[in-house]
Coordinates of C-alpha atoms (C1' of nucleotides) in Angstrom, one line a residue:
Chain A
X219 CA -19.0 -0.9 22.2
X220 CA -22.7 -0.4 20.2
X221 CA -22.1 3.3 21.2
X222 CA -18.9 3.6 19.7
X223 CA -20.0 1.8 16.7
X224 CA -22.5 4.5 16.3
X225 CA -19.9 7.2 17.0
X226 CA -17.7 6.0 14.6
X227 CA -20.7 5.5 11.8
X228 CA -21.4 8.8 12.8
X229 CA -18.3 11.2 12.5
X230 CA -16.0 8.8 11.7
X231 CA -13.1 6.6 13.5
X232 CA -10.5 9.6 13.3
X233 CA -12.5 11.6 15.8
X234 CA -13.4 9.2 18.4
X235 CA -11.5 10.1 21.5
X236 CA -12.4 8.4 25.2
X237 CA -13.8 12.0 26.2
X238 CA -16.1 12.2 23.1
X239 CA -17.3 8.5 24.0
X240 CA -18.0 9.2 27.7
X241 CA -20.0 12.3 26.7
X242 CA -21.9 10.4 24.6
X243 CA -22.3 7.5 27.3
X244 CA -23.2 10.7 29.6
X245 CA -20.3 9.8 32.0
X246 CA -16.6 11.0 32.9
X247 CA -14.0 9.7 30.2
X248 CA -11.8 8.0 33.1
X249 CA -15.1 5.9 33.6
X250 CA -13.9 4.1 30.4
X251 CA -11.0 2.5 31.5
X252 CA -13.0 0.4 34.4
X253 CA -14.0 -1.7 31.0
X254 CA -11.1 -0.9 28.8
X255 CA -7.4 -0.9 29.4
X256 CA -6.9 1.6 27.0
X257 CA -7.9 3.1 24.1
X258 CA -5.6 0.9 21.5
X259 CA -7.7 -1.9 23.4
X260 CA -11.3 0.3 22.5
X261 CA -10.3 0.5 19.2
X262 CA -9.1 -3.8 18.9
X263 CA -12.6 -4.1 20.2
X264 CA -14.5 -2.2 17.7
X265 CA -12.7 -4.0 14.9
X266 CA -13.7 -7.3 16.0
X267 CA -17.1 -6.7 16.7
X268 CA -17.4 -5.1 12.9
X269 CA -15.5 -8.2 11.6
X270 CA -17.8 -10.5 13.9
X271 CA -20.9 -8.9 11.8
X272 CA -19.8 -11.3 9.1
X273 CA -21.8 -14.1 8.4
X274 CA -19.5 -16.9 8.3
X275 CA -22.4 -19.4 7.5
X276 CA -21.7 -20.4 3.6
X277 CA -24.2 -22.4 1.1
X278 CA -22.0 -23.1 -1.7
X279 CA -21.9 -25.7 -4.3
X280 CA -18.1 -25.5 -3.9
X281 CA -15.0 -23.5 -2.2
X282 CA -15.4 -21.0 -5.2
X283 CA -19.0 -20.1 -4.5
X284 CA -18.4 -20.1 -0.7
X285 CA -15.5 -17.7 -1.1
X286 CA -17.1 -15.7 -3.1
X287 CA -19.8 -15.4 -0.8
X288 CA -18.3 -14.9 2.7
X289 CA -16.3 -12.2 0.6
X290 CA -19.0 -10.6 -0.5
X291 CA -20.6 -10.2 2.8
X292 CA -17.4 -9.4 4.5
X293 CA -17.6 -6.2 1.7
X294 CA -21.3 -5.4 2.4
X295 CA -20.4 -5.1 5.9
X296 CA -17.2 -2.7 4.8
X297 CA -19.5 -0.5 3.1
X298 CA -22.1 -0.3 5.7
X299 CA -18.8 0.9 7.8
X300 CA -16.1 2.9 6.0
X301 CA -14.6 2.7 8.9
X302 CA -13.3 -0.4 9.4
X303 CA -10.5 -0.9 7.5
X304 CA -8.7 1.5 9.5
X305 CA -10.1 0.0 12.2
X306 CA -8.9 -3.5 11.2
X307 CA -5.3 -2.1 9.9
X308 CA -5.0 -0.4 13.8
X309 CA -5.8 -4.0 15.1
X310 CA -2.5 -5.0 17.1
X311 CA -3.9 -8.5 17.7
X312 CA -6.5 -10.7 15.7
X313 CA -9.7 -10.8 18.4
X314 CA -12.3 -13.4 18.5
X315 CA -14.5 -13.0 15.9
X316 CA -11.3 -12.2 13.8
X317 CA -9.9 -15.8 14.2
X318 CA -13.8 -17.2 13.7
X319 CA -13.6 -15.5 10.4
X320 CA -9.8 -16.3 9.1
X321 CA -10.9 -20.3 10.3
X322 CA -14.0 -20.0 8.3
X323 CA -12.2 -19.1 5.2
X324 CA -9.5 -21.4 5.5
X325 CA -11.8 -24.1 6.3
X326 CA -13.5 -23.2 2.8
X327 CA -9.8 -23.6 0.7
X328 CA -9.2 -26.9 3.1
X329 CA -12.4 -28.4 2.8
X330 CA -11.6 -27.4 -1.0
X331 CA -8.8 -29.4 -2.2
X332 CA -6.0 -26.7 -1.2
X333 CA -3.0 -27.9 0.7
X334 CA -2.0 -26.3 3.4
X335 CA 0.8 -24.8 1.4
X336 CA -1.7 -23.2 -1.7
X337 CA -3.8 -22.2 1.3
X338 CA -1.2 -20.0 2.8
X339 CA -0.3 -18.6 -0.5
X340 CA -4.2 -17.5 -1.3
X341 CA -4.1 -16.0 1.9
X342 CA -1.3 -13.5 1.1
X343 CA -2.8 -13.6 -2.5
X344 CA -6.0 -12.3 -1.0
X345 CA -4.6 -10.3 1.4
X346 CA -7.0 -7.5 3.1
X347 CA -9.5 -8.3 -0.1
X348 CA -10.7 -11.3 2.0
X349 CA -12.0 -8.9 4.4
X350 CA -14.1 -6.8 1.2
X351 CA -11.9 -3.8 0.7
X352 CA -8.4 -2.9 -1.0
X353 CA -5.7 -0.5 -0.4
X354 CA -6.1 1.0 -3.8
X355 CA -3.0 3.5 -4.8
X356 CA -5.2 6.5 -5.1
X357 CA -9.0 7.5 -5.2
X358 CA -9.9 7.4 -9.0
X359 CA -13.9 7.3 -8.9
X360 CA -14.0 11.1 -8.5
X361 CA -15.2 12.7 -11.2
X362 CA -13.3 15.8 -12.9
X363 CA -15.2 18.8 -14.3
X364 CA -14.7 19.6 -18.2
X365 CA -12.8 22.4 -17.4
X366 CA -10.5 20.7 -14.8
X367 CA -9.8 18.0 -17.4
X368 CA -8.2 20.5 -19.9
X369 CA -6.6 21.9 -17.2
X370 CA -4.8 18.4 -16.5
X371 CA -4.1 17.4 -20.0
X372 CA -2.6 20.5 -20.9
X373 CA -0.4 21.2 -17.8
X374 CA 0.4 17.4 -17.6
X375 CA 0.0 15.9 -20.8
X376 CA 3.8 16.2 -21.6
X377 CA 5.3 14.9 -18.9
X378 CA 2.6 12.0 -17.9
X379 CA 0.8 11.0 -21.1
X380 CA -0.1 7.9 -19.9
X381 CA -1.3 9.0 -16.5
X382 CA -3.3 11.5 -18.0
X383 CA -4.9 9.3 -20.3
X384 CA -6.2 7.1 -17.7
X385 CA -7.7 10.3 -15.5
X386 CA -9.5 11.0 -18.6
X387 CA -10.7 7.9 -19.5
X388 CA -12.1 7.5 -16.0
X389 CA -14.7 10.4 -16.0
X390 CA -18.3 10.9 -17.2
X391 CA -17.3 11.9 -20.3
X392 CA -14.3 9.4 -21.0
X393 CA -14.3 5.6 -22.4
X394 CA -14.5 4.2 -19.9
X395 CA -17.1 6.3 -17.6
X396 CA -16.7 6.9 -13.7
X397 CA -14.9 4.3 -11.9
X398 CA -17.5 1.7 -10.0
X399 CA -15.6 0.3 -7.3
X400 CA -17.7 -2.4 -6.4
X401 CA -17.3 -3.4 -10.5
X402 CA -13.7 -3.7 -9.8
X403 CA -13.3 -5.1 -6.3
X404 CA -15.7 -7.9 -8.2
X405 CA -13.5 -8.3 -10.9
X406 CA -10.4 -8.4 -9.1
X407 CA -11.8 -11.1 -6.7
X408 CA -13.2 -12.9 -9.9
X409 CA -9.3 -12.5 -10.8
X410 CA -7.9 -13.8 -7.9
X411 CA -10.3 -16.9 -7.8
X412 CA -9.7 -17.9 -11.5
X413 CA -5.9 -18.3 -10.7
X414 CA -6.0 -20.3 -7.3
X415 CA -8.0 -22.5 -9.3
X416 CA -5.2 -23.2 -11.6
X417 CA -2.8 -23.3 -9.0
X418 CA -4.6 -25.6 -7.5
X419 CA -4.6 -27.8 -10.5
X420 CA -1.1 -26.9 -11.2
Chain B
X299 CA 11.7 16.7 5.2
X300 CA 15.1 15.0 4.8
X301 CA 14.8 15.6 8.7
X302 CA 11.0 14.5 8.5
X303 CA 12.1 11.0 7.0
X304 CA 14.9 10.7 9.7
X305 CA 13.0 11.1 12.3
X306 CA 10.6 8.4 10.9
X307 CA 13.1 6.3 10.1
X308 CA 14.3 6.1 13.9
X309 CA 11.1 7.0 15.9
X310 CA 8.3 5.7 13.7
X311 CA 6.1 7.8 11.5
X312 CA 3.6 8.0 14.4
X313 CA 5.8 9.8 16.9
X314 CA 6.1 12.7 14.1
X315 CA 4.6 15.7 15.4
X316 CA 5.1 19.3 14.7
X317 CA 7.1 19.9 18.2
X318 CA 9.5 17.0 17.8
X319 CA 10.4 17.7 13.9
X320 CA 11.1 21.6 14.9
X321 CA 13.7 20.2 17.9
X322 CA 15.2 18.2 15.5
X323 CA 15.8 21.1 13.3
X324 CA 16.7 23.8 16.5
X325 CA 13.8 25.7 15.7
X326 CA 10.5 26.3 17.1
X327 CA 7.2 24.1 16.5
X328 CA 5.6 27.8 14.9
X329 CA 8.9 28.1 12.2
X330 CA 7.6 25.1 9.9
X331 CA 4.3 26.7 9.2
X332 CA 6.2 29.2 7.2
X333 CA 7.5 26.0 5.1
X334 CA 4.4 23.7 5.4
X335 CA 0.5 24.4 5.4
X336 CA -0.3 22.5 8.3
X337 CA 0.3 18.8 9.7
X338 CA -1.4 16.8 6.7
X339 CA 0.7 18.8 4.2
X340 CA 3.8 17.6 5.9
X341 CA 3.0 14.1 6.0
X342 CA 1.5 14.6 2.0
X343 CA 5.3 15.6 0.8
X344 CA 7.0 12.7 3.5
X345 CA 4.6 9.9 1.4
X346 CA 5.5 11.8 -2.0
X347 CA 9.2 12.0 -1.2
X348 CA 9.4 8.2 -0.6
X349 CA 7.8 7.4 -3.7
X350 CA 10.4 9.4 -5.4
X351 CA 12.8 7.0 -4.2
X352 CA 11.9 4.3 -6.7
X353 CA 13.7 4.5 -9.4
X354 CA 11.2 4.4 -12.4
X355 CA 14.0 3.7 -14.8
X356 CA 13.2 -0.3 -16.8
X357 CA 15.2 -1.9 -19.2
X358 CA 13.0 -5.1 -18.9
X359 CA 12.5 -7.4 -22.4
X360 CA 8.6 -6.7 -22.6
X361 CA 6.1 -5.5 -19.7
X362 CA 5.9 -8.2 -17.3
X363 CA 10.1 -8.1 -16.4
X364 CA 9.5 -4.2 -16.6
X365 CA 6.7 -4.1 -13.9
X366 CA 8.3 -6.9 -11.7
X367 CA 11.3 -4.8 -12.0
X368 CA 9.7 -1.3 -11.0
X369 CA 7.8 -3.4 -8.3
X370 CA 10.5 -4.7 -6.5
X371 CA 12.2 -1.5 -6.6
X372 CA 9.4 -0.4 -4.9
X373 CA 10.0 -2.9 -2.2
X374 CA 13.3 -2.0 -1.8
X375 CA 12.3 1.8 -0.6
X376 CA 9.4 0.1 1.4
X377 CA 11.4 -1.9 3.2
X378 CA 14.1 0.5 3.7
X379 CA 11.2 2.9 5.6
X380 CA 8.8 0.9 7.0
X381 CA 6.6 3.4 8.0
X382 CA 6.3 4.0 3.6
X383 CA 2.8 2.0 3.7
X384 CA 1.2 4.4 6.4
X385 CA 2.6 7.5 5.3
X386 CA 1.3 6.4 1.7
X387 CA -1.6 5.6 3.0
X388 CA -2.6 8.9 4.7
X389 CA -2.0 10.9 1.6
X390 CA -4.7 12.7 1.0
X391 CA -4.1 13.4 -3.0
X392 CA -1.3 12.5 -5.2
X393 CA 2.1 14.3 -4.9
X394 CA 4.0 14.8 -8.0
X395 CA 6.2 11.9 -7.4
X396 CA 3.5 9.6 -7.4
X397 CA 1.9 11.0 -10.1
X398 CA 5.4 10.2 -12.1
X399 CA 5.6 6.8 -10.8
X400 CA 1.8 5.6 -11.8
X401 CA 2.4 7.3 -15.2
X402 CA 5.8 4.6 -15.4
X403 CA 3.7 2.2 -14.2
X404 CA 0.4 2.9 -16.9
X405 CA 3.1 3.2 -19.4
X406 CA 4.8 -0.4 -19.0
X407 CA 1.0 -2.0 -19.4
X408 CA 0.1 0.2 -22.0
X409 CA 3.2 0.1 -24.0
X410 CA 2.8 -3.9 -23.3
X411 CA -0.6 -4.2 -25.4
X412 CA -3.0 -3.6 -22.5
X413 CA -5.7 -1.4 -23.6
X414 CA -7.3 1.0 -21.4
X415 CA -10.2 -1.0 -19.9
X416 CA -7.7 -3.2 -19.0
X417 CA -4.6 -1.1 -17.7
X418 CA -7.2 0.3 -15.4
X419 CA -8.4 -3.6 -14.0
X420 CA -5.3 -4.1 -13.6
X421 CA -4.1 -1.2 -11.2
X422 CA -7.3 -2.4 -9.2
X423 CA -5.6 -5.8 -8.9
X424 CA -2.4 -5.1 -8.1
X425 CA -3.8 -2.4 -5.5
X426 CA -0.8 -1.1 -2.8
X427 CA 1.3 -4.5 -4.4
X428 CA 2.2 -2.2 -6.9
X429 CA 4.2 0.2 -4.5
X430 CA 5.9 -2.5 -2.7
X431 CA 3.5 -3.7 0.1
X432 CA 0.6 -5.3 1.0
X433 CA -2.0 -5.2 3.3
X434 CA -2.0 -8.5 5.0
X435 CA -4.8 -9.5 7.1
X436 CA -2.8 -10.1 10.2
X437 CA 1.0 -10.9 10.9
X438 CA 2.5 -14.8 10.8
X439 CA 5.2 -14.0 10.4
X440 CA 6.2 -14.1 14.4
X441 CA 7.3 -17.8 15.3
X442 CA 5.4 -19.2 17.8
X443 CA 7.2 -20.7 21.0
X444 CA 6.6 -24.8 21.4
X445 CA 4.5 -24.3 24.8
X446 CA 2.7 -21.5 23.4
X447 CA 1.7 -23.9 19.7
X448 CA 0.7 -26.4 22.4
X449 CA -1.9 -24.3 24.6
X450 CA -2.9 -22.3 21.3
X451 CA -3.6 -26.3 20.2
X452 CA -5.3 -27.4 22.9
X453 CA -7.5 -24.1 23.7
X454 CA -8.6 -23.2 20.2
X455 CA -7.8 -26.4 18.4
X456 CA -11.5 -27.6 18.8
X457 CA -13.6 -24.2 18.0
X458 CA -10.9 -23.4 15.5
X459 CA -8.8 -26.3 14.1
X460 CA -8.0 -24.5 10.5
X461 CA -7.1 -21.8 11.7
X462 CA -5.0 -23.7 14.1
X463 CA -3.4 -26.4 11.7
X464 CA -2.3 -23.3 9.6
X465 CA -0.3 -21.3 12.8
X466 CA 1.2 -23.9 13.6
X467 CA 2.5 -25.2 10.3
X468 CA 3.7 -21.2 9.9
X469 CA 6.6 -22.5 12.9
X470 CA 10.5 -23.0 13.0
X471 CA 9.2 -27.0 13.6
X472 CA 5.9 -26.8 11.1
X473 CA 5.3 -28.2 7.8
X474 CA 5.7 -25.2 5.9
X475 CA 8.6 -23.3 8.4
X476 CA 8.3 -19.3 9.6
X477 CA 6.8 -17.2 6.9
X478 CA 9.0 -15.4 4.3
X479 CA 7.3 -11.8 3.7
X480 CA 9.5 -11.4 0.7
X481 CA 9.1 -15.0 -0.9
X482 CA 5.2 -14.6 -0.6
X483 CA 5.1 -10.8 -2.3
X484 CA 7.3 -12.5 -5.2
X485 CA 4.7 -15.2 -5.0
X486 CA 1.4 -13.0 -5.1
X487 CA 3.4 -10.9 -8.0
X488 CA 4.4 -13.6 -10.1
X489 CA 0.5 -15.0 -9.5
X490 CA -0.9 -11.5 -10.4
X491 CA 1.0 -10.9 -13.3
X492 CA 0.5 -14.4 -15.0
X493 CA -3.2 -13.8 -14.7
X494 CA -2.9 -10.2 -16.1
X495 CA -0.5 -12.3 -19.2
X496 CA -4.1 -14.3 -19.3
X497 CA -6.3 -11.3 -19.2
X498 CA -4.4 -9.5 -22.1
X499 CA -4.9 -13.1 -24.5
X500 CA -8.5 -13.0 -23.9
Chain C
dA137 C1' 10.4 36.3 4.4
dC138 C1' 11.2 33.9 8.5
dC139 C1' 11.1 33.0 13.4
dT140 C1' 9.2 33.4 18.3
dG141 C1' 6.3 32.9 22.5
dA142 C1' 2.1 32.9 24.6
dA143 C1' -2.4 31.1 24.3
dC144 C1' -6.4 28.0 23.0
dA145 C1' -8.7 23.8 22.5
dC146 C1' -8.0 19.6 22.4
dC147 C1' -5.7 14.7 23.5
dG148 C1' -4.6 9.8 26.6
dT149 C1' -3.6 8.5 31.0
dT150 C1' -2.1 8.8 36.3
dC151 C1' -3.7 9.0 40.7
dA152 C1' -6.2 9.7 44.9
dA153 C1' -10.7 10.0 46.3
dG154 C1' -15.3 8.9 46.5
dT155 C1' -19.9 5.4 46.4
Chain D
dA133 C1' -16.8 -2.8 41.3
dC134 C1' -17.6 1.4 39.2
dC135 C1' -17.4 6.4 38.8
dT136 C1' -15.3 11.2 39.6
dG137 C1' -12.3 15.3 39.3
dA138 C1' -8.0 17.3 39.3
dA139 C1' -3.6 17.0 37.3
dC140 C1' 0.3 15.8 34.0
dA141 C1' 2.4 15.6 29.7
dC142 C1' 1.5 15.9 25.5
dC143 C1' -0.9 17.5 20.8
dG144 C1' -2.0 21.0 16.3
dT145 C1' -2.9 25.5 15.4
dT146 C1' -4.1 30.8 16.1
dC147 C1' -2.4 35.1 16.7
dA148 C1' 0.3 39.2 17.6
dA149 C1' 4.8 40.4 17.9
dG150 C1' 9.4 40.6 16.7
dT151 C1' 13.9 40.6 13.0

DNA sequence: ACCTGAACACCGTTCAAGT
DNA sequence: ACCTGAACACCGTTCAAGT
């Protein structure tokens, strides 16, 4: 499991294969499967023991601190593997450490005031966000050359104003400079955590 | 690739490959390299031709009945294919249906009042939601049989008992009934785009 | 321009055989 | 219990050859 871990870090999750693996375990690929039943089961595995580097342990004052926090270290642990949210989205079934980690944070809204019913809602509120990344509709922190923004806005400005307005805002040079993704995951969270509070109240 | 999107439709999006689509076609696997650059390129126009499928098309009385309405058109197509999300997902840049659809979508918000900074907080927020889906963190959907609720009770009830209390409330016989996909992607919407109404007044 | 067929370098997984 | 090696049924993609 470490060494696939390390593969993955390495080249990415797209190009482990059970042949790579053995090779790099210096042993026959059909030696895998004495430990593995296949490799959808390899690849459940290596999810859960990413999602069981989350500390679960929180220190807040309240369920809005402790959110925030196992959040946040859920995300540091995403970027120290960009890997595993495909991992996690190819899970077929929660593992272990999965099901420590979804108890922890609904421990958190429970232990917060939240019904089981608002609970269940911030759940498919938060969605894979709990977990420290987003499906985002499409990369927008690259940065486009001068001459490949003049390009765009005149080939495009026409038909997509508004689209095009956005690319160029989101560049070096536009208003509101390169897009920090870490910025927004925070403010979307920050978001997200403003309004269960209210629903809470509500 | 009205073939393509067939073939997903009946097999799955996974069981695409080159080989299959040509027998579906009579032809051979080699023939739709004249047509298609390679495998990614294929699966690039299957994703873009999808999103073409949402009508873009509002006649909503200000922004937030225009974007609920583009959105759950969007959930129509996505529910329709289910294989949408992953083929969306793979893209590897924007076809030009997508680019037509996040210009709609810019263009409600900024039409709305939202100014840049915060059109582009806002796509953040909304994330996949705003193409119909979500990324959930795992399926409850699936109703749990009552000797199954009762062992998953009694085995995990101690080291896990939120995480417990919740599954089994998501049951034909729990508190809150099976889970409704669609009622809690209405649910998340309506939450996000209250809090954007917020966002705008401050 | 479009299609074909053989070939190459990969896959996951089986099975029977070894230790 | 754990590992091996050959084999099977697949992949995506190349290349030279056809029409």
């Amino acid at each position: 499991m470490a060494a696939a871990i390390e593969l993955a870090d390495r080249d990415g999750i797209e190009s482990i294969s059970m042949r790579k693996l053995a090779q790099e375990l210096g042993v026959e690929a059909m030696s895998l499967y004495t430990h593995v039943r296949n490799k959808a089961d390899l690849l459940d595995g290596l999810a859960d023991a990413v999602i069981g580097q989350i500390p679960t342990s929180t220190d807040g004052a309240d369920w809005k601190a402790s959110l925030r926090q196992i959040v946040f270290a859920a995300r540091g642990v995403v970027l120290r593997h960009p890997w595993a949210p495909r991992a996690v989205q190819a899970q077929t079934a929660p593992g272990p450490a999965a099901l420590h980690y979804i108890n922890a944070v609904i421990g958190i809204l429970r232990e917060g005031g939240f019904s089981i019913a608002q609970t269940h809602h911030a759940l498919h509120i938060l969605g894979s966000r709990v977990l420290g990344f987003t499906q985002d509709l499409f990369d927008d922190s690259g940065d486009l050359e001068p001459e490949a923004a003049a390009s765009l806005a005149s080939a495009l400005g026409q038909s997509h104003p508004y689209a095009v307005e956005m690319a160029l805002a989101v560049t070096h040079a536009g208003t509101l400079g390169p897009c920090d993704d870490d910025a927004e995951f925070e403010f979307a969270l920050e978001f997200i955590l403003d309004g269960l509070a209210r629903l809470q109240q509500s």
